[in-house]
Coordinates of C-alpha atoms in Angstrom, one line a residue:
X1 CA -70.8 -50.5 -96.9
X2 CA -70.7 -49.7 -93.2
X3 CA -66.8 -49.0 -92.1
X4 CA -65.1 -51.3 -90.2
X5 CA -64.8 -51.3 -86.5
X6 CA -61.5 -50.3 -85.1
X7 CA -59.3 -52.0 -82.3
X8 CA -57.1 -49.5 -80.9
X9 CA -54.1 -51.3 -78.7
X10 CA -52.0 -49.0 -76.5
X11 CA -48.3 -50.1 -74.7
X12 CA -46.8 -47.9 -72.2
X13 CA -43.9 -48.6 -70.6
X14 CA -41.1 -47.5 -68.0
X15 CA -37.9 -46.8 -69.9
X16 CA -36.7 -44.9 -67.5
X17 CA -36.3 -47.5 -64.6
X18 CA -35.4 -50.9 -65.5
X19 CA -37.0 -52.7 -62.9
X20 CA -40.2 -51.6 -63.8
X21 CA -39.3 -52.2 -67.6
X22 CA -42.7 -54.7 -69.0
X23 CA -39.9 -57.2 -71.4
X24 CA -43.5 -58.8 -72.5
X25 CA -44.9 -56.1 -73.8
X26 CA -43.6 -55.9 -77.6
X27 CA -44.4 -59.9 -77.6
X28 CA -47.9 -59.2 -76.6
X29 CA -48.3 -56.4 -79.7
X30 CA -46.8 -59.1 -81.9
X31 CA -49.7 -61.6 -81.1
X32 CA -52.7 -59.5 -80.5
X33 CA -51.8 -57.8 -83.9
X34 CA -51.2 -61.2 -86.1
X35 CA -55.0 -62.8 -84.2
X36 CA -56.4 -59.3 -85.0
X37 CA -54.9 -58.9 -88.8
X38 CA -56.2 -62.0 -89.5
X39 CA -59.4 -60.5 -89.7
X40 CA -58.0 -57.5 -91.8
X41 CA -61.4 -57.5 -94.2
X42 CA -63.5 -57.1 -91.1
X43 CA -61.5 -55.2 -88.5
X44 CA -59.3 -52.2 -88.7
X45 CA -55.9 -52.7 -86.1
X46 CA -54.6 -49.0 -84.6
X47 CA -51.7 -49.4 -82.6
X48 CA -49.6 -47.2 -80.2
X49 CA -46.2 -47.8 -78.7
X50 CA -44.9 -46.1 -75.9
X51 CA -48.3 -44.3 -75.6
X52 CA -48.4 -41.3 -74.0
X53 CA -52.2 -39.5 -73.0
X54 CA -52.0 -36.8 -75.9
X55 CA -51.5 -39.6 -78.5
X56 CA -54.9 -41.8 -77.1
X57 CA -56.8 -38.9 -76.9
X58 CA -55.7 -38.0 -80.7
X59 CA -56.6 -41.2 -81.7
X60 CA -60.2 -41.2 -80.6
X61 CA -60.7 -37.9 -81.6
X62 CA -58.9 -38.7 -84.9
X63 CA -61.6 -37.5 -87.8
X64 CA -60.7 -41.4 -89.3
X65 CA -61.8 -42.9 -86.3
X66 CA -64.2 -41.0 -84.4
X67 CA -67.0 -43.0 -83.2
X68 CA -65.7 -46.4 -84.9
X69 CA -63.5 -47.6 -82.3
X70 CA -65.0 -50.7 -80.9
X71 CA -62.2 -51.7 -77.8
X72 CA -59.9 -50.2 -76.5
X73 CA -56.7 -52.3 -75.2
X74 CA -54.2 -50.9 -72.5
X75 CA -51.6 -52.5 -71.6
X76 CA -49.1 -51.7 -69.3
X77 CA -48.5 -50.4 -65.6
X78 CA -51.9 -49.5 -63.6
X79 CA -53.3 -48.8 -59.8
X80 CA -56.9 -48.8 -58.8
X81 CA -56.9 -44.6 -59.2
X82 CA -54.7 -44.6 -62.8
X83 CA -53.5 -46.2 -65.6
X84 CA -49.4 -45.5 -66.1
X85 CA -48.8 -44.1 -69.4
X86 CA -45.5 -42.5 -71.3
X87 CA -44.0 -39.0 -71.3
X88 CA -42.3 -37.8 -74.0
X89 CA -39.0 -38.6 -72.5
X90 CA -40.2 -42.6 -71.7
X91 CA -41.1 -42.3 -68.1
X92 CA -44.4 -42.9 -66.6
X93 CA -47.0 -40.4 -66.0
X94 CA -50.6 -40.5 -64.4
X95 CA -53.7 -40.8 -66.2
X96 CA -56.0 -40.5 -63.7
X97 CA -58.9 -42.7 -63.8
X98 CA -62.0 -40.7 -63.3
X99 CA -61.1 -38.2 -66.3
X100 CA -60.2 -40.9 -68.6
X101 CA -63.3 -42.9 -67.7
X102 CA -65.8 -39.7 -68.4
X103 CA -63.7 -39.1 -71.8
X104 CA -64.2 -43.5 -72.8
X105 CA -67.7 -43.0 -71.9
X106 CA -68.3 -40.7 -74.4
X107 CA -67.1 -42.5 -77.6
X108 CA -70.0 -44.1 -79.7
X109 CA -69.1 -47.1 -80.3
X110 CA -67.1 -48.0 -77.7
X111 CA -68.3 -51.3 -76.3
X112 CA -65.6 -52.9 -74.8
X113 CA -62.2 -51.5 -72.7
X114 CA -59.4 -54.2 -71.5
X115 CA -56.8 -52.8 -69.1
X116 CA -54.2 -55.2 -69.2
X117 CA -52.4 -54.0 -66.4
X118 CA -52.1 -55.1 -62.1
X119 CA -54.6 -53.8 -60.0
X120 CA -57.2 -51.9 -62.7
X121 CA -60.5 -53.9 -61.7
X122 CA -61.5 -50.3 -59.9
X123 CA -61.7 -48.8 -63.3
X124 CA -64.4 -50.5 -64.5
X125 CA -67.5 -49.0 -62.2
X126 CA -66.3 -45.8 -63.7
X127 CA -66.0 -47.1 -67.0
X128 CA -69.2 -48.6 -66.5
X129 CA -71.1 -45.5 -65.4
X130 CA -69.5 -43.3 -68.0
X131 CA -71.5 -45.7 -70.1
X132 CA -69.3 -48.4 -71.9
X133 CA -70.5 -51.7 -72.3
X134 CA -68.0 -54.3 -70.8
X135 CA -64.6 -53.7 -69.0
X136 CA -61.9 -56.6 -68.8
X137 CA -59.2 -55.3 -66.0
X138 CA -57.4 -57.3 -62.9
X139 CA -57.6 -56.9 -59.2
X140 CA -54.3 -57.6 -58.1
X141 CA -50.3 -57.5 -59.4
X142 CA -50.2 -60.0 -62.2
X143 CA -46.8 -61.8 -63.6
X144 CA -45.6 -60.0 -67.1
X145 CA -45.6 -63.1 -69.2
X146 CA -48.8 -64.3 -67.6
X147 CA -50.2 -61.1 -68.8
X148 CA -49.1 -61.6 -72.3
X149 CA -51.2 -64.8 -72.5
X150 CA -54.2 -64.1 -71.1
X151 CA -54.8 -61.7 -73.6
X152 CA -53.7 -63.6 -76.5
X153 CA -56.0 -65.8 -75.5
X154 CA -58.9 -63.6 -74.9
X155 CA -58.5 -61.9 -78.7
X156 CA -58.3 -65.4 -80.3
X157 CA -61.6 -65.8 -78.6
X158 CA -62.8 -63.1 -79.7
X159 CA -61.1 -63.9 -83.4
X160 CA -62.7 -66.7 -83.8
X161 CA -66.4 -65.7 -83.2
X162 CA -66.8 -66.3 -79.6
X163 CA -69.0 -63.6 -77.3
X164 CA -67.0 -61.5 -75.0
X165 CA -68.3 -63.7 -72.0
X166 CA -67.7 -66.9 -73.7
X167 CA -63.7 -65.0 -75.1
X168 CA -63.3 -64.3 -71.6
X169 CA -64.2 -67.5 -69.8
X170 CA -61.9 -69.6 -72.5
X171 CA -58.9 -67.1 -71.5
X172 CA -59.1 -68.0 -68.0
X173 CA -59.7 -71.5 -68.4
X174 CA -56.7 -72.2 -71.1
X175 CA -54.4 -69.7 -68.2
X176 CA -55.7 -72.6 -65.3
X177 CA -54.6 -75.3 -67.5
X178 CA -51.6 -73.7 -68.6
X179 CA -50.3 -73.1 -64.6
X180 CA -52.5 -74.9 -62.9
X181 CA -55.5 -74.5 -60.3
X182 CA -53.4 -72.1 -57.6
X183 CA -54.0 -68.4 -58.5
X184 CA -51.2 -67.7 -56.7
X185 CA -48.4 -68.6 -59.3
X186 CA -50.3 -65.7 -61.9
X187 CA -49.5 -63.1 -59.6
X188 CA -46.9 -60.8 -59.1
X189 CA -46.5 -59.0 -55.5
X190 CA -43.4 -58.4 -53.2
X191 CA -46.1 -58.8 -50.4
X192 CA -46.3 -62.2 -49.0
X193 CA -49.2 -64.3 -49.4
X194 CA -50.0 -64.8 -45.8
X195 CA -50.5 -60.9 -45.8
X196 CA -53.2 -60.8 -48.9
X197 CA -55.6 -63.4 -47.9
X198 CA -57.2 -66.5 -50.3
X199 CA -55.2 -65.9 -53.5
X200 CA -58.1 -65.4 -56.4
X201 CA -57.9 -65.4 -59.8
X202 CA -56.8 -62.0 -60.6
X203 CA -59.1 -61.2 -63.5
X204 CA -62.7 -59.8 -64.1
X205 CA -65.5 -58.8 -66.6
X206 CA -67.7 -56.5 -65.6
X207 CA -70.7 -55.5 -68.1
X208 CA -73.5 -52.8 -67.3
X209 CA -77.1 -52.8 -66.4
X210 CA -78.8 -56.1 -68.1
X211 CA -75.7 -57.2 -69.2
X212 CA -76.5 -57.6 -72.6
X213 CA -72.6 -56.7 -73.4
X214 CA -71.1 -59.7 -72.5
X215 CA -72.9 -61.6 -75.0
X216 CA -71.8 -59.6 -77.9
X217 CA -69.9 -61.3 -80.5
X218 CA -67.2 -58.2 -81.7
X219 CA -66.2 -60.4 -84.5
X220 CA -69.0 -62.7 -86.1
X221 CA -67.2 -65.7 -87.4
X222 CA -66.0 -65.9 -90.8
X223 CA -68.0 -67.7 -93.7
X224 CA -65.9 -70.8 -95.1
X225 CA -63.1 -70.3 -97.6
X226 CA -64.4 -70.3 -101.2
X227 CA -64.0 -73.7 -103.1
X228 CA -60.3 -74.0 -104.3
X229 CA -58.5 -71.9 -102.0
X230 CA -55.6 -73.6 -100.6
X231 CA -53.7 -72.8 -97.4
X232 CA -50.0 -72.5 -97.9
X233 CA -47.6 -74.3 -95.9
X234 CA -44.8 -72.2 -94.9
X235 CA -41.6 -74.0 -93.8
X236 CA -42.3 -76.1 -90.5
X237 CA -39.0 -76.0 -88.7
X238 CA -38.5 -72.3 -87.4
X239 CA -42.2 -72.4 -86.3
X240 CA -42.0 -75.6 -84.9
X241 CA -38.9 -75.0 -82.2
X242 CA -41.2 -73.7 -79.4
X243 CA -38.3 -72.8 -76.4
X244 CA -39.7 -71.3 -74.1
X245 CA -36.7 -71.3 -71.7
X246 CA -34.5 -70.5 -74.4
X247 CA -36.5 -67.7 -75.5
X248 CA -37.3 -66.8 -71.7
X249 CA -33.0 -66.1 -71.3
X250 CA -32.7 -65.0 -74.4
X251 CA -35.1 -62.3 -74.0
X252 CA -34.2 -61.2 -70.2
X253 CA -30.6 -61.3 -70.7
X254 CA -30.5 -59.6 -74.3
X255 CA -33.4 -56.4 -73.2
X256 CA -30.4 -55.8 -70.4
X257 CA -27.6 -55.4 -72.8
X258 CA -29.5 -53.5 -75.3
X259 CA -31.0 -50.9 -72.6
X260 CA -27.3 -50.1 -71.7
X261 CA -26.9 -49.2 -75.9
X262 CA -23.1 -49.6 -74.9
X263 CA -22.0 -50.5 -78.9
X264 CA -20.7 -53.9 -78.0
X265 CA -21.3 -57.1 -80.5
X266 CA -23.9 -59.7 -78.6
X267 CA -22.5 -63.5 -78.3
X268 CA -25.6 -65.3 -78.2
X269 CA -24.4 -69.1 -77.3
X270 CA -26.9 -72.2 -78.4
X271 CA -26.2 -75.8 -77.8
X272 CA -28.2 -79.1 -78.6
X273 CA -28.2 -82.1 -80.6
X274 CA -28.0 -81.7 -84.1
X275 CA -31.6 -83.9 -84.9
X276 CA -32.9 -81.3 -82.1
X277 CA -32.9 -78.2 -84.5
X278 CA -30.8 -75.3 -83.4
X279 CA -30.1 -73.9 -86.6
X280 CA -33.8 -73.6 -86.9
X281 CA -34.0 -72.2 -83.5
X282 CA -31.6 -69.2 -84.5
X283 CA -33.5 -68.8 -87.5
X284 CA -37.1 -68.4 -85.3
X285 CA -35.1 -66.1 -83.1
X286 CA -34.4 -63.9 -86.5
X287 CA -37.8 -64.1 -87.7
X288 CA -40.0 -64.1 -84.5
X289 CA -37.8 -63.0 -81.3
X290 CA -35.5 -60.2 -82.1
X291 CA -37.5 -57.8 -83.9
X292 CA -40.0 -57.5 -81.3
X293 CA -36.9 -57.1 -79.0
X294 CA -35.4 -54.5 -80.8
X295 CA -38.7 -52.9 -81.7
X296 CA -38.4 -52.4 -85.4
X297 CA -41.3 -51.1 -87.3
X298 CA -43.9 -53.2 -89.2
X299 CA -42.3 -55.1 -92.3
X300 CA -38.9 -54.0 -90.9
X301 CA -35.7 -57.0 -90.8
X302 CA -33.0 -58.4 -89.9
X303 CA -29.8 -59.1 -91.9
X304 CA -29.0 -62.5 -91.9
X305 CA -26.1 -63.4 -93.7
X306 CA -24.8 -66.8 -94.8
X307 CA -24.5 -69.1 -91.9
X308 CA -21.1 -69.7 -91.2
X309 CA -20.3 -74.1 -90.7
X310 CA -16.4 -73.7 -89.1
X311 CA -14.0 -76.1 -90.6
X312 CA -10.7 -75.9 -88.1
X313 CA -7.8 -77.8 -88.8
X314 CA -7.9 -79.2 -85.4
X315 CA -4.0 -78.8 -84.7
X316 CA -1.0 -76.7 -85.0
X317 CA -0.8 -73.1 -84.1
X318 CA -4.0 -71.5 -82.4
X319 CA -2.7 -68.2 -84.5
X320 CA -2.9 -69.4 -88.0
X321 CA -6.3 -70.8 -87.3
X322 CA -7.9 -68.2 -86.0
X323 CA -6.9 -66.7 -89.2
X324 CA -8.7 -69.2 -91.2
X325 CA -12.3 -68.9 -89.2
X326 CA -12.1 -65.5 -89.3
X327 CA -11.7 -66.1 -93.0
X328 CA -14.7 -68.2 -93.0
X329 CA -16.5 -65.1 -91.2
X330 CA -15.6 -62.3 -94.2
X331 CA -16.6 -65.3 -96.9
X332 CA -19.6 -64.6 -95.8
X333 CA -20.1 -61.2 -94.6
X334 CA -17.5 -59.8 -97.6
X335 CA -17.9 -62.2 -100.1
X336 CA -13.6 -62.7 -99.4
X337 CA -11.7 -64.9 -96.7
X338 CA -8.6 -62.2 -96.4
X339 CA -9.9 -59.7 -94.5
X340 CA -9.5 -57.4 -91.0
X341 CA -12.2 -57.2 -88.2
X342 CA -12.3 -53.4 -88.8
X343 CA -13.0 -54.7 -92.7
X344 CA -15.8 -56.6 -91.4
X345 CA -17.0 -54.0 -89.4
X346 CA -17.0 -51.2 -92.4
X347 CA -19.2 -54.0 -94.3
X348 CA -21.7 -54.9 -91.8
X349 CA -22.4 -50.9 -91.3
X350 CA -23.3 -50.9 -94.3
X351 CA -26.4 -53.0 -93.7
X352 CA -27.7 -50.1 -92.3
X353 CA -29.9 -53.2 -90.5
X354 CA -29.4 -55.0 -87.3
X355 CA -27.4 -58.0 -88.2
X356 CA -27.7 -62.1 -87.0
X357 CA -25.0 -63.6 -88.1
X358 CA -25.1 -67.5 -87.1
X359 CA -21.8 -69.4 -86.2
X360 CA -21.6 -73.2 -86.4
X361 CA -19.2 -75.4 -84.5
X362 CA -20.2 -78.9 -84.9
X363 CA -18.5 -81.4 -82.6
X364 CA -17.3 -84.8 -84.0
X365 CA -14.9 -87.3 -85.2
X366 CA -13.3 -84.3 -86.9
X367 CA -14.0 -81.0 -84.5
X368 CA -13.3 -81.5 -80.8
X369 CA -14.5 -79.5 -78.1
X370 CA -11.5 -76.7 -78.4
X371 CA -12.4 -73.4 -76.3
X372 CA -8.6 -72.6 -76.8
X373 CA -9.5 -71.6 -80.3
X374 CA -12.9 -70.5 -80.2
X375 CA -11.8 -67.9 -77.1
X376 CA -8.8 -66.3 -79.5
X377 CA -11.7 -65.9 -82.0
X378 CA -13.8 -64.1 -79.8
X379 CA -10.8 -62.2 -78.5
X380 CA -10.0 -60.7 -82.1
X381 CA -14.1 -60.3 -82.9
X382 CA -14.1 -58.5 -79.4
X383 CA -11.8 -55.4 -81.2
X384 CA -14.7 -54.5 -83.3
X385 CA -15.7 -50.8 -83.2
X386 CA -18.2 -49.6 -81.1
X387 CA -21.9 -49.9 -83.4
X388 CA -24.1 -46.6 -83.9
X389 CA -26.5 -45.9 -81.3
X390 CA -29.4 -48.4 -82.0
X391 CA -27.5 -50.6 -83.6
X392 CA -27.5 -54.3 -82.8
X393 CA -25.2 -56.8 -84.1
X394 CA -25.1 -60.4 -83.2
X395 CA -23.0 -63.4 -82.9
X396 CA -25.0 -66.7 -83.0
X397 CA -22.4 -69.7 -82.1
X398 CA -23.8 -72.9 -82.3
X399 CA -22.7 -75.8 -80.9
X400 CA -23.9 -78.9 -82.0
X401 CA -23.3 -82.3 -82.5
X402 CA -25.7 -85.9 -82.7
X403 CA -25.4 -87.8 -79.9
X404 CA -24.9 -91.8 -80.2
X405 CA -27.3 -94.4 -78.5
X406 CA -25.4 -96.4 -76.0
X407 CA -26.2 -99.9 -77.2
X408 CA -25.3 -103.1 -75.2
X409 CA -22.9 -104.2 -72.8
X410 CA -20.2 -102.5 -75.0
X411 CA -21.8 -98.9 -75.4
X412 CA -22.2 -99.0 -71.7
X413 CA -18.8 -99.6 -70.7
X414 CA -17.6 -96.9 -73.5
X415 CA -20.0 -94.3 -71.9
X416 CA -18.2 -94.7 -68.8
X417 CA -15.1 -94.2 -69.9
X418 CA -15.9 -91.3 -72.2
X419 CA -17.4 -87.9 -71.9
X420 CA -21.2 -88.0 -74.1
X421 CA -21.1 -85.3 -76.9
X422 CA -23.8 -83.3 -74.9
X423 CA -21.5 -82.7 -71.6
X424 CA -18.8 -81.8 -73.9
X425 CA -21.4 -79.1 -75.6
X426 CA -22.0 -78.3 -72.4
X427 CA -18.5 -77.7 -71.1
X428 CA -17.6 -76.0 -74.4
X429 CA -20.4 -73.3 -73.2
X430 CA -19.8 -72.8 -70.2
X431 CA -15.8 -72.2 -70.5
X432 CA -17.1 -69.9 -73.7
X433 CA -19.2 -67.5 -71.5
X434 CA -16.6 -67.4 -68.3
X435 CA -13.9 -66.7 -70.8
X436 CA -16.0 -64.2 -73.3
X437 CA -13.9 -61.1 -73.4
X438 CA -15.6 -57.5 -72.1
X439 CA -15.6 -56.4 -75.9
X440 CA -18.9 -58.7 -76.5
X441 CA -21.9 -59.1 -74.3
X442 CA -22.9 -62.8 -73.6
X443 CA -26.0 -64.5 -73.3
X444 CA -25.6 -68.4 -72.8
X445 CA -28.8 -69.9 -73.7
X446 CA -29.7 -73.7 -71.9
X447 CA -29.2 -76.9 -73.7
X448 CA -31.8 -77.8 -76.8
X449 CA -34.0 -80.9 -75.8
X450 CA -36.4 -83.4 -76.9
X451 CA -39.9 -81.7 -77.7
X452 CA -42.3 -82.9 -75.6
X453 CA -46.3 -82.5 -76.2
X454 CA -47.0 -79.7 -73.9
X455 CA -44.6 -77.5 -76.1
X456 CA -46.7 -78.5 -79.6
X457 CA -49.1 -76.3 -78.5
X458 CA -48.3 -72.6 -79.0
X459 CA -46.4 -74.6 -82.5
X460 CA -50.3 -75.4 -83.5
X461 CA -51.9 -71.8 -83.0
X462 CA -48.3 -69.8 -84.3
X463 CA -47.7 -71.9 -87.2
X464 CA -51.9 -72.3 -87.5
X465 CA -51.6 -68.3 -88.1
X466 CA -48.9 -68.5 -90.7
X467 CA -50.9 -71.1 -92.9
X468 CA -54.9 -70.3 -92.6
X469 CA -55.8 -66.8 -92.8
X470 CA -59.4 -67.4 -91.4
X471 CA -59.6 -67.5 -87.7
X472 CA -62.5 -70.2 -87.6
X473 CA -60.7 -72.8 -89.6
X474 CA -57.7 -71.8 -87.9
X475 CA -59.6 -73.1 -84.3
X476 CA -61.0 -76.5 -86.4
X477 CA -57.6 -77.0 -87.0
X478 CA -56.1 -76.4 -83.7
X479 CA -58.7 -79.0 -82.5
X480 CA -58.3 -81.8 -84.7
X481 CA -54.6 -81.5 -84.3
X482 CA -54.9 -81.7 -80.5
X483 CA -56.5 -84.7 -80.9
X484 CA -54.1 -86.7 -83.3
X485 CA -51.1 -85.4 -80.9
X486 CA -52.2 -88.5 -78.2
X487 CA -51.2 -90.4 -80.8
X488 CA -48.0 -88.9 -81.9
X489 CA -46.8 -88.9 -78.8
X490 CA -48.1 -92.0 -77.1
X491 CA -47.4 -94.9 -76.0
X492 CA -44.7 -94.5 -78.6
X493 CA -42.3 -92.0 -77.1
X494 CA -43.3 -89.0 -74.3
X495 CA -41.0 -87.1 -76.1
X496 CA -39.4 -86.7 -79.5
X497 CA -36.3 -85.2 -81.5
X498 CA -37.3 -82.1 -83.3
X499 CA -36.5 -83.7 -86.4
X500 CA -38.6 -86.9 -85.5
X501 CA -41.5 -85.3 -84.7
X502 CA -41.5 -82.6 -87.3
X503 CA -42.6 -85.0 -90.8
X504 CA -45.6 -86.1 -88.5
X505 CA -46.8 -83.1 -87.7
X506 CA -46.6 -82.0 -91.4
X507 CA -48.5 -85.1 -92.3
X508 CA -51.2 -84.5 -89.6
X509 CA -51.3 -80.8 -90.2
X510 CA -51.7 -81.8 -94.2
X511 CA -54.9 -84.4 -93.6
X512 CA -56.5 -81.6 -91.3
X513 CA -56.3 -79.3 -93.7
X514 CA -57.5 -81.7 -96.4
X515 CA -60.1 -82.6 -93.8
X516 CA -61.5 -79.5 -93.8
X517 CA -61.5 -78.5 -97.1
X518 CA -58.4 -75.7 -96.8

């Protein structure tokens, strides 16, 4: 049985200078290595963080891998003359372009290189006289996040059976549809437009002599699942809550605080409508977003103790209740309501694991909008000790609450005269983060909304991976669910709660699979 063929991603970033810090670049090793494991019978995934030269030229050389390593993925900072990879001590050093080219061009096997990086489209004539087969690289600065889907979209191509051309052309395509026909808005450049000329899509494929590389297929497509194997269906919800602009703050505002490594608790403040889901959102960030942020290794987690649901008496002294939702905290963390913050903290080291610990407040008939309260609580949660370096510990405070539909005359008139639940959310938050105390960092996230078609999408191909192991039924499945989501969507409603639109996509997602057999 011949071995499998290897795909060796490499990440390299600037931790030394934090604006040239790549935030994208654990989110883009999360999805290139869930497409590429899906395939784990037919392809073997190498990957290196924080690569430095020594440890790709160990990897080629490696007796395990010499000769079997069928593309090569770069990604990170690049120029025309190098690509930017790691020294030990995290800051960028030179591999300079014509030496790396003449060492690629001497691995067998090597048919494909992608530099995901700006301005490496000058490597591939080297690469290309060196002798490998096909080079994917960019020709100008290109936008982090922009980056990051390009090439998940170029591996699922490749996934799911597609020649490198074809891989490549869907990439571009899907990235033109995605931000529209004006290259412009994938770059990224401090020099102004006028100065660069026509703006051009920034990526290339270049293939040698005859060109007989482009129309390789790296990954022949899978045969069909064997008679009576089922796809599981995972829970829907935490898959489901695609946010981007949530995740977008989240992700900027939390890789600040945990560069500095300062010790301090993270308040992480979430608001929405109660039938929107942001319960499930804090779990997808616990599942999904934070351990890529906090790089933790493979199979690695992160504590999640029970969620908290405050129950505040609503009146009397601001003392005595503060006492009983910091009780409500230790029930949970301590399994006992009488306890200290220091108490808490001794407990939660002992985790010896980052920690998410979700808060709810829910506004209603019987919880107003009291930032009175909630600041004394973050006041005595502020006194905890300073965490371990590389320690993370975080304060998930929801705010949530379900809306009423106005309805008539009457509703109309009462919605004049009284503040709607969500501007009260809102004003909650935003007295919340101006009165957060130094002791915790902040990060207030925008308001939940109504789901909207355009942001099923990535929910079809992430929650697609979770259920369907096989890449090709996995793309049937993406397009027969694109089709019903017309439907879904209109001429009833252009957009939907997350817990409306949730049971119909489980019942579409359930006749696809039935559909096809999975």
């Amino acid at each position: 049985m011949a071995p499998r063929p290897v795909f060796f991603l490499a990440f390299a970033n600037d931790r030394q200078d934090d604006r040239a810090f790549l935030r994208n670049l654990p989110e883009e090793k999360r999805r290139l290595r869930a497409l590429l494991e899906g395939r784990k019978g037919q392809v073997e995934v190498v990957v290196r963080d924080n690569a430095t030269l020594e440890e790709i030229f160990e990897v080629f050389q490696a007796a395990e891998y010499r000769d079997r390593i069928a593309v090569f993925h770069f990604a990170g900072h690049a120029s025309s003359g190098a690509l930017y990879l790691e020294s030990r001590e995290g800051a960028g050093t030179e591999a300079h372009g014509g030496g790396l080219a003449a060492f690629l061009g001497r691995q067998r096997g090597l048919e494909l290189v992608v530099l995901n990086g700006c301005s490496s489209a000058e490597h591939g004539p080297r690469l290309l006289a060196a002798g490998v087969g096909a080079v994917v690289a960019t020709s100008t600065a290109i936008d982090d996040a922009v980056a990051t889907r390009f090439a998940e979209g170029f591996y699922r191509g490749l996934v799911g059976g597609g020649s490198v051309q074809r891989a490549f052309d869907e990439a571009v395509a899907a990235e033109r549809a995605t931000i529209g026909d004006d290259p412009e808005r994938a770059l990224r450049s401090l020099v102004p437009q006028a100065q660069r000329g026509e703006a051009r899509w920034p990526w290339h494929l270049t293939v040698g002599e005859g060109g007989g590389a482009a129309d390789r297929v790296l990954l022949p497509a899978p045969r069909p699942a064997a008679a009576g194997a089922k796809a599981r269906l995972v829970p829907l919800l935490p898959y489901a809550c695609d946010r981007h602009a949530q995740e977008g703050k989240l992700r900027a505002d939390m890789s600040t605080y945990l560069s500095q490594d300062d010790g301090r608790p993270i308040l992480v403040l979430v608001h929405g409508d109660e039938r929107d889901a942001p319960t499930e959102f804090v779990q997808r960030v616990g599942v999904l977003t934070l351990p890529s942020l906090l790089g933790l290794a493979e199979g690695a987690t992160i504590e999640t103790p029970r969620r908290v649901v405050f129950k505040d008496a609503g009146r009397g002294a601001v003392g005595p209740r503060v006492e009983a939702l910091l009780g409500q905290i230790g029930e949970s963390l301590c399994g006992r309501a009488r306890v200290t913050v220091a108490e808490l903290a001794d407990e939660a080291a002992r985790l010896r694991a980052p920690i998410l610990q979700e808060l709810v407040w829910e506004l209603g008939p019987q919880q107003a909008a009291d930032p009175g309260v909630l600041l004394a609580l973050l006041d005595r949660l502020a006194a905890w000790p300073r965490l371990a370096k590389g320690r993370a510990l975080i304060f998930a405070l929801v705010i949530s609450y379900q809306a009423t539909e106005a309805k008539g005359l009457g509703g109309w008139l009462r919605g004049l005269v009284s503040k709607g639940a969500a501007e009260k959310a809102e004003e909650l938050v935003e007295a919340l983060a101006a009165g957060c105390p130094e002791g915790l960092g902040v990060v207030a996230l925008p308001p939940l909304e109504t789901i909207g078609v355009g942001d099923v999408m990535t929910w079809i191909q992430e929650y697609g991976a979770h259920t369907v192991g096989d890449a090709a039924s996995r793309l049937l499945l993406e397009e027969r669910l694109r089709a019903s989501l017309e439907a879904l969507f209109d001429p009833r409603s252009a957009r939907l709660r997350m817990r409306e639109l949730v049971p119909a996509l489980r019942q579409r997602y359930q006749s696809c699979l039935e559909q096809e057999g999975l």
